[in-house]
Tab-separated table of C-alpha atoms and ligand atoms in Angstrom:
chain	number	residue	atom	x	y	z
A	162	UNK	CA	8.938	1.011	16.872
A	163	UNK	CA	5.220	1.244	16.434
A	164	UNK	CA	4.079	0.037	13.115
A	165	UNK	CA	0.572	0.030	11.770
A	166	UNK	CA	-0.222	-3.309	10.019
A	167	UNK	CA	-1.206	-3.731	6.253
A	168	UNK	CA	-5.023	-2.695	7.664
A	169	UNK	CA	-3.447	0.743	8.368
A	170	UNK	CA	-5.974	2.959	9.353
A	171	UNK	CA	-6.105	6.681	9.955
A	172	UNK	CA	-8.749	6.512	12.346
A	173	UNK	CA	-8.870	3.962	15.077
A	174	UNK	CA	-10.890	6.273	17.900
A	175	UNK	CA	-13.139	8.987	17.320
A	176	UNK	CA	-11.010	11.044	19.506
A	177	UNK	CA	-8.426	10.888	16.884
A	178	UNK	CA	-10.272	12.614	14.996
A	179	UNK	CA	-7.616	15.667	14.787
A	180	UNK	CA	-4.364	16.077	12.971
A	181	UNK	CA	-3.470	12.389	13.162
A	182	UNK	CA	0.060	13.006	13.994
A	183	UNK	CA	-0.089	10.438	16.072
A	184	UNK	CA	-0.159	8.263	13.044
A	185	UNK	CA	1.926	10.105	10.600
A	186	UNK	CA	4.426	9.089	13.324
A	187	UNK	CA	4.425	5.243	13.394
A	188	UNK	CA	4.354	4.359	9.390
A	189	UNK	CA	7.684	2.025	9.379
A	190	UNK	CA	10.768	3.251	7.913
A	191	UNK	CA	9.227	4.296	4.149
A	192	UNK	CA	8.800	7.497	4.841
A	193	UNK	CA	12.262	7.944	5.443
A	194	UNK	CA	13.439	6.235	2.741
A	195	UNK	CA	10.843	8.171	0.472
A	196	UNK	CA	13.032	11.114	1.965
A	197	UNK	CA	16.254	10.110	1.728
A	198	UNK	CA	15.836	8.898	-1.999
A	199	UNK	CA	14.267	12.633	-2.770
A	200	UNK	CA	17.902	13.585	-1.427
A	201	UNK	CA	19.640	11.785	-3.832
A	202	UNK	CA	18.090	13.306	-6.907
A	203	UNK	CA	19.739	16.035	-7.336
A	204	UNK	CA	18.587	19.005	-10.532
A	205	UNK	CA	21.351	20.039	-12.952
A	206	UNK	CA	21.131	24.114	-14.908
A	207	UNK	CA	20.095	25.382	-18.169
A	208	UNK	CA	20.160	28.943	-18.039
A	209	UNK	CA	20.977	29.796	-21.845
A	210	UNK	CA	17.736	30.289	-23.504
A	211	UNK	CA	15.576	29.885	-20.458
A	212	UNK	CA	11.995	31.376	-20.992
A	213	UNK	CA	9.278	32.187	-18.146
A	214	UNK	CA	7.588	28.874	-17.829
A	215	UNK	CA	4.194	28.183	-17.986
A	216	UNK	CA	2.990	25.905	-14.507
A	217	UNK	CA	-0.757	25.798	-15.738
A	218	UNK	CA	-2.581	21.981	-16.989
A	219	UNK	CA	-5.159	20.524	-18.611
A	220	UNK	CA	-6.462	17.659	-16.595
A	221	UNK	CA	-9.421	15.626	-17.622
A	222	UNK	CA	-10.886	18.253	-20.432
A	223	UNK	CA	-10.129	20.926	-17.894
A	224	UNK	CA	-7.440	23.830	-17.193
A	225	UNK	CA	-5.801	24.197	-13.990
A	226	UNK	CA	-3.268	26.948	-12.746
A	227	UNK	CA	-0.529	24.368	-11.074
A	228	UNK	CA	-0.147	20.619	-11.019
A	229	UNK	CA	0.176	20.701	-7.643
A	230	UNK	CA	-2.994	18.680	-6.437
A	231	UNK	CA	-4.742	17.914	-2.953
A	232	UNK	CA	-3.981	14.490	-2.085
A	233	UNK	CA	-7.205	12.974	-1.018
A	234	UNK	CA	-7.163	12.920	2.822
A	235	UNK	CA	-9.751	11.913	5.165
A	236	UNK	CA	-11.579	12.995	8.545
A	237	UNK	CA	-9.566	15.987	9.113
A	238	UNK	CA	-10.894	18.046	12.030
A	239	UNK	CA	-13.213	21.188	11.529
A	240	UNK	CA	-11.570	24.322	11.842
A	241	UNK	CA	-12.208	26.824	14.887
A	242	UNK	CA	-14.661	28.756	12.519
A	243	UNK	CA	-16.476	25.405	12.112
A	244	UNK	CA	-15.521	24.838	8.365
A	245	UNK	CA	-15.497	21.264	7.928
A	246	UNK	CA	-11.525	20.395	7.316
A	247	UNK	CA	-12.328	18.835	3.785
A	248	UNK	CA	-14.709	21.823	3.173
A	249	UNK	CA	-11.813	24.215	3.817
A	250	UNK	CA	-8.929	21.721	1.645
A	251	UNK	CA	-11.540	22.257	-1.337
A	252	UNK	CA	-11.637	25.943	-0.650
A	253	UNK	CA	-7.975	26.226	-0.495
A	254	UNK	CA	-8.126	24.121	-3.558
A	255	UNK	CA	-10.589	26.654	-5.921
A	256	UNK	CA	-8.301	30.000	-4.676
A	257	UNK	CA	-5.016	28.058	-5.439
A	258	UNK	CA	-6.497	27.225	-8.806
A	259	UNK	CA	-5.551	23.609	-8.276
A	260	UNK	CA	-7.235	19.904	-8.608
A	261	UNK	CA	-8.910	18.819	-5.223
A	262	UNK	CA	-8.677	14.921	-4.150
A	263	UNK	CA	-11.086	13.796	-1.750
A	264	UNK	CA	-10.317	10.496	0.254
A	265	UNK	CA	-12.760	8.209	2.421
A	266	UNK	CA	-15.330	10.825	3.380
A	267	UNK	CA	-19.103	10.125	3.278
A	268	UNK	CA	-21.659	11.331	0.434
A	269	UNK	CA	-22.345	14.204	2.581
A	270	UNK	CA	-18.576	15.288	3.155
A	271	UNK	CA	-18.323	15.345	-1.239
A	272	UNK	CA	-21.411	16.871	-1.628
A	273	UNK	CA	-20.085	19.852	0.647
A	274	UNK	CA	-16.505	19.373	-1.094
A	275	UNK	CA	-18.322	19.895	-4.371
A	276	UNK	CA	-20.400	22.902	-3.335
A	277	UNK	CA	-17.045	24.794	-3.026
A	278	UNK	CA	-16.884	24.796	-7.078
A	279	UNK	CA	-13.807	22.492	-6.376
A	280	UNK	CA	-12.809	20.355	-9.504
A	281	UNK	CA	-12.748	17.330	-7.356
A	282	UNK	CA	-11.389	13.161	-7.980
A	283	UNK	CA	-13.254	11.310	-5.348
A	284	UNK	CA	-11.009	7.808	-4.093
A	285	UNK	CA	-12.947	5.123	-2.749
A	286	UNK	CA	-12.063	2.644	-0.747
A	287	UNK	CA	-11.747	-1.325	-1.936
A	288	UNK	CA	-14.795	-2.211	0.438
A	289	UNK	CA	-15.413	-5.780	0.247
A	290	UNK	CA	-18.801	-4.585	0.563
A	291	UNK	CA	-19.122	-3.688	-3.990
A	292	UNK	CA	-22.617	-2.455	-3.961
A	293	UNK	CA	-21.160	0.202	-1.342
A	294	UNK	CA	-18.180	0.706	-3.501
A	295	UNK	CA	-20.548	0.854	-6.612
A	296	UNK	CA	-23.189	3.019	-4.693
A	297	UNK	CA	-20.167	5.814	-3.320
A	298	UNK	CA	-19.334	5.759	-7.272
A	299	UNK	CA	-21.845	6.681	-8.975
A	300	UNK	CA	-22.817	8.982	-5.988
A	301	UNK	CA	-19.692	10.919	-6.720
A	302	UNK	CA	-20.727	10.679	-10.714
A	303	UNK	CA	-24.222	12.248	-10.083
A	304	UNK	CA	-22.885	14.876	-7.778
A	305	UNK	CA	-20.156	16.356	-10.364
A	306	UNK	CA	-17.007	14.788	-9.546
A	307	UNK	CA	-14.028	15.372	-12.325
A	308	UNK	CA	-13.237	11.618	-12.105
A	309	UNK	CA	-13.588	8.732	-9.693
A	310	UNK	CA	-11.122	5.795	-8.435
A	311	UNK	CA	-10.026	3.548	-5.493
A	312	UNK	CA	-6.912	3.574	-3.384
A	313	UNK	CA	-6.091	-0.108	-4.630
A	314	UNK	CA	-3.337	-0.587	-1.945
A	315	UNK	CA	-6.060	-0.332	1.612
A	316	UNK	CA	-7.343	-3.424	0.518
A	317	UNK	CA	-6.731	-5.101	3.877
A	318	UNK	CA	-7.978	-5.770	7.041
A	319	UNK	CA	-11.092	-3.047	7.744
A	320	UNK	CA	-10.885	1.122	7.961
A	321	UNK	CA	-13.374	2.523	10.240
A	322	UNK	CA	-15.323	-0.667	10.472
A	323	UNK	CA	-15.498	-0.967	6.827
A	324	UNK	CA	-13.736	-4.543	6.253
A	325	UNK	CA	-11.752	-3.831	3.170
A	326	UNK	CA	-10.972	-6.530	0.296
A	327	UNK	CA	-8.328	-6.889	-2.978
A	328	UNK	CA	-9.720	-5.703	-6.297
A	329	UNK	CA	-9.407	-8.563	-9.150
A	330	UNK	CA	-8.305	-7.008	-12.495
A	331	UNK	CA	-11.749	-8.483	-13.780
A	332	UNK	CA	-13.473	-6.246	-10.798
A	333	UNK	CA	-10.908	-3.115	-11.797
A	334	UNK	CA	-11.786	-3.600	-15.410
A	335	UNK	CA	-15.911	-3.491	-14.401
A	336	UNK	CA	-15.733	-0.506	-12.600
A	337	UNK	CA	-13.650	1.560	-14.663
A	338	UNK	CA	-16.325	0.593	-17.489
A	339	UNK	CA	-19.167	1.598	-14.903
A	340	UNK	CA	-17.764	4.506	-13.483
A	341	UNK	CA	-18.879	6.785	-16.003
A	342	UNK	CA	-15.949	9.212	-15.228
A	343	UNK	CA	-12.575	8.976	-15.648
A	344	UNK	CA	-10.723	6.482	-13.464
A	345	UNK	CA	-8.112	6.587	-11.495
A	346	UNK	CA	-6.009	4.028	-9.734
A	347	UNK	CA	-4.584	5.035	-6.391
A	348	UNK	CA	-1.725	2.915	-4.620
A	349	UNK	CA	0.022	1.635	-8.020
A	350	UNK	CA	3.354	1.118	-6.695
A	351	UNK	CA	4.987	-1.556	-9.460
A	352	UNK	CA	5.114	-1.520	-13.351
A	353	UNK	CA	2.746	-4.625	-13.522
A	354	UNK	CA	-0.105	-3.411	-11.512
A	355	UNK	CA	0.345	0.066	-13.825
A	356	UNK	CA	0.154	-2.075	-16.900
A	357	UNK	CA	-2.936	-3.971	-15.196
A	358	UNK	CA	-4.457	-0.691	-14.902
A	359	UNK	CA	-3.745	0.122	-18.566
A	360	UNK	CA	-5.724	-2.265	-19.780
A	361	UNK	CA	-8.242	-2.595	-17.068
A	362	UNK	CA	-9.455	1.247	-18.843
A	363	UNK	CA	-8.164	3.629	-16.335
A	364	UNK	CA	-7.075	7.131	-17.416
A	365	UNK	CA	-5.028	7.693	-14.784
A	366	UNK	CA	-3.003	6.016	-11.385
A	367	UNK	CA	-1.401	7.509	-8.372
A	368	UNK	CA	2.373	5.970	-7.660
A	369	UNK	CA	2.327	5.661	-3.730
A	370	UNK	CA	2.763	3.841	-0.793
A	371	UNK	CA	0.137	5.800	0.885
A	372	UNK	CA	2.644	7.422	3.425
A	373	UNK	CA	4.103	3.961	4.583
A	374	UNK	CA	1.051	1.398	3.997
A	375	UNK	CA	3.994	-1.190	4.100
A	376	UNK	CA	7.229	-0.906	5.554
A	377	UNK	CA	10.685	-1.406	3.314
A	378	UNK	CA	8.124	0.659	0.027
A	379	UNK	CA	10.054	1.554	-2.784
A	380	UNK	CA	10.203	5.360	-2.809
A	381	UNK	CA	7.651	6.472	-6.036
A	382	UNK	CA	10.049	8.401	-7.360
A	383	UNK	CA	12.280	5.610	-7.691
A	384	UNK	CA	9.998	3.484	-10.037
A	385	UNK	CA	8.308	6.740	-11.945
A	386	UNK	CA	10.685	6.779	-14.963
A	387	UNK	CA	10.301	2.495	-15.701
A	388	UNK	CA	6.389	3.432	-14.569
A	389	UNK	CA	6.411	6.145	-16.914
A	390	UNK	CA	8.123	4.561	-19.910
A	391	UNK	CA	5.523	1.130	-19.635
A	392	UNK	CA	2.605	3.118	-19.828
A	393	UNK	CA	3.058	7.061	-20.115
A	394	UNK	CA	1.588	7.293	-22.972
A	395	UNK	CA	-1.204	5.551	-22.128
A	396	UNK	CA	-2.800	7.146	-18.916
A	397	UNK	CA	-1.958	10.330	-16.268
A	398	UNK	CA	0.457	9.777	-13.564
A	399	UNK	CA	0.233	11.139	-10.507
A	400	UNK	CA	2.700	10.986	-7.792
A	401	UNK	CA	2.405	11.367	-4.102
A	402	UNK	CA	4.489	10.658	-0.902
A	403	UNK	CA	7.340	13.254	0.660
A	404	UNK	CA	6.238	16.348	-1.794
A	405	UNK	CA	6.110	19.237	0.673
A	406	UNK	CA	7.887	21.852	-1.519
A	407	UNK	CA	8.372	22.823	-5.370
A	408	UNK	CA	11.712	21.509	-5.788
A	409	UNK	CA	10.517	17.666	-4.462
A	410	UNK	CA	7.695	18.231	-6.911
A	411	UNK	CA	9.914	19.343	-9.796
A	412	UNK	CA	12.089	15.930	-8.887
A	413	UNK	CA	8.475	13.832	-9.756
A	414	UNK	CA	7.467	15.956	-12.830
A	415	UNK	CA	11.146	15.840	-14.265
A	416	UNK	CA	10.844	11.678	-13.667
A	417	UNK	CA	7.994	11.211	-15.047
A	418	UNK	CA	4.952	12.499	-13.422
A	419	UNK	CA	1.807	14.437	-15.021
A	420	UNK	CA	1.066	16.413	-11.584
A	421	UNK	CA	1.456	15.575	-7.892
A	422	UNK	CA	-0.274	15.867	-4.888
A	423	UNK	CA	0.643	16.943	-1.391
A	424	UNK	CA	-1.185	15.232	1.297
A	425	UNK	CA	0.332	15.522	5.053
A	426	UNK	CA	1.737	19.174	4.662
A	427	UNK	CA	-1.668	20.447	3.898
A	428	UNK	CA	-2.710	19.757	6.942
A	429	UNK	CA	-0.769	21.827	9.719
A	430	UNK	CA	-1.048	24.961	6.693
A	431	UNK	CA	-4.665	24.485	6.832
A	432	UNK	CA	-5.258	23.957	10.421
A	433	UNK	CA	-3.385	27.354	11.430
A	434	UNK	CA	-4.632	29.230	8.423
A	435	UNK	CA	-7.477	27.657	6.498
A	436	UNK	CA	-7.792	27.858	3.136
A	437	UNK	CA	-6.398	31.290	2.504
A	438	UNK	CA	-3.213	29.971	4.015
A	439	UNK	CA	-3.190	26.751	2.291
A	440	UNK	CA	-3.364	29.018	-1.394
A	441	UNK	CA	-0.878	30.866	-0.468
A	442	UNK	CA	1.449	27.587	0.539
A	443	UNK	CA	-0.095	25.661	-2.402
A	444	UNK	CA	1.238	28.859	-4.932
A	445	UNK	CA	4.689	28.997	-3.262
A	446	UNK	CA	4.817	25.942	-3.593
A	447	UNK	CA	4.261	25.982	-7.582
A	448	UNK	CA	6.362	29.693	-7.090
A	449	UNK	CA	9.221	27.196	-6.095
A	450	UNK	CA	8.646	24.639	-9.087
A	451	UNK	CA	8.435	27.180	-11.405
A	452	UNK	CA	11.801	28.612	-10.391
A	453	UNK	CA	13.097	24.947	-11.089
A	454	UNK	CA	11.433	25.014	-14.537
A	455	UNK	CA	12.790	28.350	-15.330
A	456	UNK	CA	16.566	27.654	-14.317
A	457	UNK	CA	15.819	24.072	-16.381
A	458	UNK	CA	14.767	25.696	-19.523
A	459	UNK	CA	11.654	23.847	-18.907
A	460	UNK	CA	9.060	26.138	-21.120
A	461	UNK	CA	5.736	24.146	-19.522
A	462	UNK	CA	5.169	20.774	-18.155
A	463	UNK	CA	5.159	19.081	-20.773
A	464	UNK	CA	8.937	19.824	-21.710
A	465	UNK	CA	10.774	18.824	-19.214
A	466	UNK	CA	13.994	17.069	-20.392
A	467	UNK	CA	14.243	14.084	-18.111
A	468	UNK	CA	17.835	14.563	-18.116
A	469	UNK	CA	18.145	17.151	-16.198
A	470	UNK	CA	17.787	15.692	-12.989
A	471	UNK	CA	20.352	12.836	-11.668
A	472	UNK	CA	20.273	10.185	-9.272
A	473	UNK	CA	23.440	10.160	-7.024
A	474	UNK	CA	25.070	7.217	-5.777
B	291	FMN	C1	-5.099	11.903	7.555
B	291	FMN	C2	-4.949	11.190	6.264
B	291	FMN	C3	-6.067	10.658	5.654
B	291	FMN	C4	-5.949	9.996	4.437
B	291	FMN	N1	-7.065	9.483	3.842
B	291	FMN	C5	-6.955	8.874	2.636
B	291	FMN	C6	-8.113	8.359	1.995
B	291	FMN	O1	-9.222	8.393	2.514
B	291	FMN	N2	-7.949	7.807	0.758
B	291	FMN	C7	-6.726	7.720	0.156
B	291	FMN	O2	-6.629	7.228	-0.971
B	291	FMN	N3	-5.613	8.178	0.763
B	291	FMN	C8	-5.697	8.756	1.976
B	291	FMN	N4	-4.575	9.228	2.598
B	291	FMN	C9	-3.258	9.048	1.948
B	291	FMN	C10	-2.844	10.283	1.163
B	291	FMN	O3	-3.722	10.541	0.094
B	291	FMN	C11	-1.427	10.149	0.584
B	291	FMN	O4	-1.392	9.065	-0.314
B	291	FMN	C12	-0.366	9.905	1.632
B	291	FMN	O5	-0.559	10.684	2.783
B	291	FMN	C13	1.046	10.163	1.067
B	291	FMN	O6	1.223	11.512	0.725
B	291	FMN	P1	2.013	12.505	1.721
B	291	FMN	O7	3.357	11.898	1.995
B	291	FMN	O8	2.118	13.796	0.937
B	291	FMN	O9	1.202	12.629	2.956
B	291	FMN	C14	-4.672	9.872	3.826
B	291	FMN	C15	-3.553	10.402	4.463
B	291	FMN	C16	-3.675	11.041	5.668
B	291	FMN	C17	-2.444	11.601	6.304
């Protein structure tokens, strides 16, 4: 089987510059046992005394209709109307009411992002190149973003050209006093790099393997709760990996998470129906989790009783 190295890289040849199947395709065996561990968890009902739940969240000082998030993707291809593909995620984004992520793109790309009125956490990469990293951050901070981070785990190899390097908790700890925003940590995929990140300052982390940046990952969902416990009170969790539906989502929320993002199932939606069709997927997608909630006696997102999901086997 074809498997990208640690320097995994969306884009290895302009041409790919389209849905990137191609790569989805070859990223080792984590995806599927991402998916097969989302099998396994299976959700239990509470149906006495069940009350409409409430999906809406207040992230970062501001109010959002679901907690179902953009994941911050890359170099997606226009659209045939000529909408730049980020352009149109961030569009999707503002009609679905939800937070917008936005992933490797140039200063240009978030500037456009940003003109969409998109609430929008911009993820750098770890360039070994800091006064780039430092210079894309407090671009992002001048231009409005909600909050700011880097995807920690694309630290090797290069991306693009862009030869990539491991952050040092004393470099985490710098930036998330520089950034000026709040700071997120994306690719936290063990309880010692979340406690790290604790006391490095950042107010939040993503739990991912960044759709198979190794092969053999734990699935997130799998270390959320002892992720959650270690430092839950202390910072936002966000969750990523496999979520392509409401119930997969309710699975991460139940476990642990503060919101989650969807990243590859945007991208078909959005290609075949733009950002219209991407709020309509993103709200049946939060139709579907609040279904889960109701049946759960889960009155909002912040009361969901852990205990009523179980692992099998
Ligand atoms: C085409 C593409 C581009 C991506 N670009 C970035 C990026 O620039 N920065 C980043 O942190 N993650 C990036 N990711 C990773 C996603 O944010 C996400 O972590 C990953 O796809 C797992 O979520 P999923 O299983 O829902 O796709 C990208 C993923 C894809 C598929």
């Amino acid at each position: 089987m074809l498997v990208p190295s640690v320097s995994l890289c969306y884009i290895e040849e302009k041409e790919r510059r389209v849905l990137f199947m191609e790569q989805i395709t070859v990223s080792g065996d984590s995806n599927r046992i991402t998916g097969e561990y989302f099998e396994q968890i299976a959700i239990e009902l509470r149906q006495l005394d069940c009350v409409p739940p409430d999906t809406s969240m207040e992230l970062f000082g501001k109010h959002f209709e679901t907690p179902v998030m953009m994941s911050p993707l890359s170099h997606l291809k226009p659209l045939e109307s000529g909408v730049p593909g980020m352009t149109a995620m961030a569009m999707g984004a503002v009609l679905s009411g939800s937070v917008m992520w936005a992933g490797m793109g140039d200063e240009a790309e978030l500037e456009d992002i940003l003109s969409t009125g998109a609430e929008t956490i911009k993820i750098i990469k770890p360039y070994a190149d800091r006064d780039l990293l430092y210079r894309r951050m407090s671009h992002a901070k001048d231009s409005g973003a909600l909050a700011v981070g880097v995807d920690i785990d694309h630290a090797f190899g290069d991306c693009l050209g862009y030869p990539m390097k491991p952050l040092s908790f004393g470099e985490l700890a710098e930036l998330t006093r520089a950034a000026g925003l709040p700071f997120v940590v994306k690719g936290v995929l063990s309880i010692q790099d979340a406690e790290k990140c604790v006391q490095a300052g950042a107010a939040g982390i993503v739990v991912s393997h960044h759709h198979g940046i190794i092969r053999s990952a734990v699935p997130p969902l799998f270390l959320l709760p002892s992720i959650k416990k270690a430092v839950g009170r202390e910072l936002k969790i966000f969750v990523d990996c496999g979520i392509d539906n409401g119930l997969n989502a309710f699975k991460a929320l139940a476990l642990g998470a503060d919101a989650i993002s969807l990243g590859r199932a945007v991208m078909p939606v959005l290609n075949e129906s733009g950002p219209e069709g991407l709020s309509r997927y993103v709200k049946s997608v939060t139709d579907e989790l609040k279904q889960a909630m109701y049946r759960t006696a889960s009155p909002d997102l912040n009361h969901i009783d852990p205990s009523v999901v179980h692992i099998l086997n």
